[in-house]
PDB file of C-alpha atoms in Angstrom:
ATOM      1  CA  MET A 394      97.180  94.425 110.033  1.00 50.00           C
ATOM      2  CA  GLN A 395      97.348  95.258 106.418  1.00 70.00           C
ATOM      3  CA  ASP A 396      98.022  98.831 105.554  1.00 85.00           C
ATOM      4  CA  TRP A 397      95.352  98.758 102.716  1.00 85.00           C
ATOM      5  CA  VAL A 398      91.625  98.633 102.759  1.00 87.00           C
ATOM      6  CA  PHE A 399      88.975  97.525 100.325  1.00 87.00           C
ATOM      7  CA  TYR A 400      86.233  99.548  99.003  1.00 87.00           C
ATOM      8  CA  HIS A 401      82.831  99.737  96.883  1.00 88.00           C
ATOM      9  CA  ILE A 402      81.527 103.133  96.376  1.00 88.00           C
ATOM     10  CA  ASP A 403      79.415 104.482  93.563  1.00 85.00           C
ATOM     11  CA  GLY A 404      80.262 101.166  91.390  1.00 83.00           C
ATOM     12  CA  TYR A 405      83.842 101.313  92.088  1.00 86.00           C
ATOM     13  CA  LYS A 406      85.924  98.359  93.763  1.00 86.00           C
ATOM     14  CA  GLY A 407      89.198  98.814  95.138  1.00 88.00           C
ATOM     15  CA  TYR A 408      91.974  98.711  97.495  1.00 89.00           C
ATOM     16  CA  CYS A 409      93.369 101.948  98.950  1.00 90.00           C
ATOM     17  CA  ARG A 410      96.682 102.874 101.583  1.00 89.00           C
ATOM     18  CA  ARG A 411      95.299 102.828 104.957  1.00 89.00           C
ATOM     19  CA  GLN A 412      96.872 106.261 105.891  1.00 88.00           C
ATOM     20  CA  TYR A 413      94.950 107.881 102.299  1.00 87.00           C
ATOM     21  CA  GLU A 414      91.309 106.437 102.839  1.00 88.00           C
ATOM     22  CA  TRP A 415      90.391 109.899 103.112  1.00 89.00           C
ATOM     23  CA  ILE A 416      90.730 109.654  99.430  1.00 87.00           C
ATOM     24  CA  GLN A 417      87.574 107.159  99.224  1.00 87.00           C
ATOM     25  CA  GLU A 418      85.352 110.558  99.735  1.00 87.00           C
ATOM     26  CA  HIS A 419      86.530 111.788  96.661  1.00 87.00           C
ATOM     27  CA  ILE A 420      86.293 108.595  94.356  1.00 86.00           C
ATOM     28  CA  SER A 421      82.030 109.583  93.646  1.00 83.00           C
ATOM     29  CA  SER A 422      83.155 112.809  91.724  1.00 86.00           C
ATOM     30  CA  ILE A 423      85.760 110.631  89.132  1.00 86.00           C
ATOM     31  CA  ASP A 424      83.582 109.818  86.604  1.00 84.00           C
ATOM     32  CA  ASP A 425      81.336 113.887  86.636  1.00 87.00           C
ATOM     33  CA  LEU A 426      85.191 115.690  86.484  1.00 86.00           C
ATOM     34  CA  PHE A 427      86.069 113.607  83.471  1.00 83.00           C
ATOM     35  CA  LYS A 428      82.949 114.019  81.291  1.00 82.00           C
ATOM     36  CA  LYS A 429      82.744 117.655  82.629  1.00 86.00           C
ATOM     37  CA  ARG A 430      86.978 117.852  81.489  1.00 85.00           C
ATOM     38  CA  ALA A 431      87.065 119.927  84.679  1.00 88.00           C
ATOM     39  CA  ILE A 432      90.643 118.159  86.095  1.00 90.00           C
ATOM     40  CA  PRO A 433      93.758 118.865  84.277  1.00 90.00           C
ATOM     41  CA  ILE A 434      94.567 116.160  81.196  1.00 91.00           C
ATOM     42  CA  PHE A 435      97.925 116.033  80.238  1.00 89.00           C
ATOM     43  CA  LYS A 436      97.654 112.964  78.146  1.00 91.00           C
ATOM     44  CA  GLU A 437      94.810 111.420  75.932  1.00 87.00           C
ATOM     45  CA  THR A 438      94.327 108.116  74.056  1.00 83.00           C
ATOM     46  CA  PRO A 439      90.935 106.373  72.045  1.00 77.00           C
ATOM     47  CA  ASP A 440      90.499 104.406  75.761  1.00 75.00           C
ATOM     48  CA  ARG A 441      92.986 106.148  78.577  1.00 82.00           C
ATOM     49  CA  TYR A 442      93.313 109.706  79.998  1.00 85.00           C
ATOM     50  CA  ASN A 443      96.056 110.879  82.230  1.00 89.00           C
ATOM     51  CA  ALA A 444      95.074 113.710  84.664  1.00 92.00           C
ATOM     52  CA  LEU A 445      96.110 115.494  87.430  1.00 91.00           C
ATOM     53  CA  PHE A 446      93.427 115.027  90.265  1.00 89.00           C
ATOM     54  CA  ILE A 447      93.711 117.572  93.483  1.00 89.00           C
ATOM     55  CA  CYS A 448      91.899 117.195  96.394  1.00 87.00           C
ATOM     56  CA  GLU A 449      92.092 118.845  99.260  1.00 86.00           C
ATOM     57  CA  LYS A 450      92.294 117.999 103.189  1.00 87.00           C
ATOM     58  CA  ASN A 451      92.710 119.953 106.558  1.00 89.00           C
ATOM     59  CA  GLY A 452      93.442 122.862 104.175  1.00 90.00           C
ATOM     60  CA  MET A 453      95.931 121.086 102.577  1.00 91.00           C
ATOM     61  CA  GLN A 454      95.853 120.274  98.684  1.00 92.00           C
ATOM     62  CA  PHE A 455      97.359 116.903  97.432  1.00 90.00           C
ATOM     63  CA  LYS A 456      97.648 116.314  93.841  1.00 89.00           C
ATOM     64  CA  PHE A 457      97.874 112.725  92.455  1.00 89.00           C
ATOM     65  CA  HIS A 458      98.685 111.306  88.940  1.00 88.00           C
ATOM     66  CA  ILE A 459      95.406 109.367  87.726  1.00 88.00           C
ATOM     67  CA  LYS A 460      95.114 107.293  85.525  1.00 85.00           C
ATOM     68  CA  TYR A 461      91.092 106.971  84.113  1.00 83.00           C
ATOM     69  CA  ASP A 462      90.669 104.136  81.578  1.00 77.00           C
ATOM     70  CA  ASP A 463      87.023 104.746  79.865  1.00 69.00           C
ATOM     71  CA  PHE A 464      85.773 101.724  77.792  1.00 61.00           C
ATOM     72  CA  LEU A 465      82.993 103.408  76.672  1.00 61.00           C
ATOM     73  CA  ARG A 466      85.386 105.312  74.138  1.00 57.00           C
ATOM     74  CA  SER A 467      86.075 104.084  71.045  1.00 57.00           C
ATOM     75  CA  ILE A 468      87.526 100.349  71.671  1.00 61.00           C
ATOM     76  CA  SER A 469      87.702  97.448  69.556  1.00 67.00           C
ATOM     77  CA  LEU A 470      85.443  94.524  69.889  1.00 71.00           C
ATOM     78  CA  ILE A 471      88.701  92.098  70.559  1.00 71.00           C
ATOM     79  CA  LYS A 472      90.035  94.478  73.331  1.00 69.00           C
ATOM     80  CA  GLY A 473      86.784  94.664  74.737  1.00 67.00           C
ATOM     81  CA  ILE A 474      86.395  90.747  74.986  1.00 73.00           C
ATOM     82  CA  ARG A 475      89.879  90.353  76.640  1.00 71.00           C
ATOM     83  CA  ASN A 476      89.349  93.172  78.965  1.00 68.00           C
ATOM     84  CA  ILE A 477      86.160  90.470  80.410  1.00 73.00           C
ATOM     85  CA  PHE A 478      88.599  87.803  81.194  1.00 76.00           C
ATOM     86  CA  LYS A 479      92.178  89.748  82.293  1.00 78.00           C
ATOM     87  CA  LYS A 480      92.815  91.756  85.084  1.00 79.00           C
ATOM     88  CA  SER A 481      92.192  95.605  84.922  1.00 78.00           C
ATOM     89  CA  ARG A 482      95.751  97.336  84.183  1.00 78.00           C
ATOM     90  CA  ALA A 483      94.712  98.701  87.090  1.00 81.00           C
ATOM     91  CA  ARG A 484      94.813  95.968  89.596  1.00 85.00           C
ATOM     92  CA  ASN A 485      98.160  94.625  87.360  1.00 87.00           C
ATOM     93  CA  SER A 486      99.985  97.241  88.457  1.00 88.00           C
ATOM     94  CA  TRP A 487      98.828  97.666  91.938  1.00 88.00           C
ATOM     95  CA  GLU A 488      99.566  94.364  92.568  1.00 90.00           C
ATOM     96  CA  ILE A 489     103.288  94.349  90.423  1.00 93.00           C
ATOM     97  CA  ALA A 490     103.766  97.835  92.370  1.00 91.00           C
ATOM     98  CA  ASN A 491     103.584  95.873  95.941  1.00 90.00           C
ATOM     99  CA  LEU A 492     105.217  92.638  94.997  1.00 93.00           C
ATOM    100  CA  MET A 493     108.060  95.450  94.170  1.00 95.00           C
ATOM    101  CA  ILE A 494     107.832  97.085  97.275  1.00 91.00           C
ATOM    102  CA  GLU A 495     107.553  93.788  99.363  1.00 91.00           C
ATOM    103  CA  ASN A 496     111.187  92.444  97.938  1.00 95.00           C
ATOM    104  CA  GLY A 497     112.910  95.992  98.473  1.00 94.00           C
ATOM    105  CA  ILE A 498     112.894  97.339  94.964  1.00 95.00           C
ATOM    106  CA  PRO A 499     112.387 101.197  94.809  1.00 94.00           C
ATOM    107  CA  THR A 500     108.816 101.968  93.650  1.00 91.00           C
ATOM    108  CA  PRO A 501     106.557 104.357  93.781  1.00 88.00           C
ATOM    109  CA  GLU A 502     104.159 103.650  96.498  1.00 86.00           C
ATOM    110  CA  PRO A 503     100.608 103.191  95.097  1.00 89.00           C
ATOM    111  CA  ILE A 504      97.953 104.716  96.946  1.00 88.00           C
ATOM    112  CA  CYS A 505      94.442 103.859  95.501  1.00 89.00           C
ATOM    113  CA  PHE A 506      93.350 101.909  92.796  1.00 87.00           C
ATOM    114  CA  GLY A 507      89.480 101.063  91.633  1.00 84.00           C
ATOM    115  CA  GLU A 508      88.330  99.820  88.818  1.00 82.00           C
ATOM    116  CA  LYS A 509      84.141  99.887  87.598  1.00 77.00           C
ATOM    117  CA  ARG A 510      83.717  97.050  85.328  1.00 69.00           C
TER     118      ARG A 510
END
């Protein structure tokens, strides 16, 4: 059995580690959190936010580093076209991290990735 599951929620498609499936219930709130700026953002570029995503489960608080690419913001035409044909940065990071883990290279475990195209 695989240790991850596929999900499709509110336009997001991606994978989540089986032990963190509960985080899927928070995925639908991500867009709204960034629109309202109701999430601690610690780095921002024209097309990406780095933020602290805080969730609760069974009275415990979990903190996750989240990278949120927003391609509706300022983006060049070339970059927009390139993104149609390439894997997303999220998918690429997910695949590389899992490959490194499979090969015994110490790597932070990716918990979840999602993309909305």
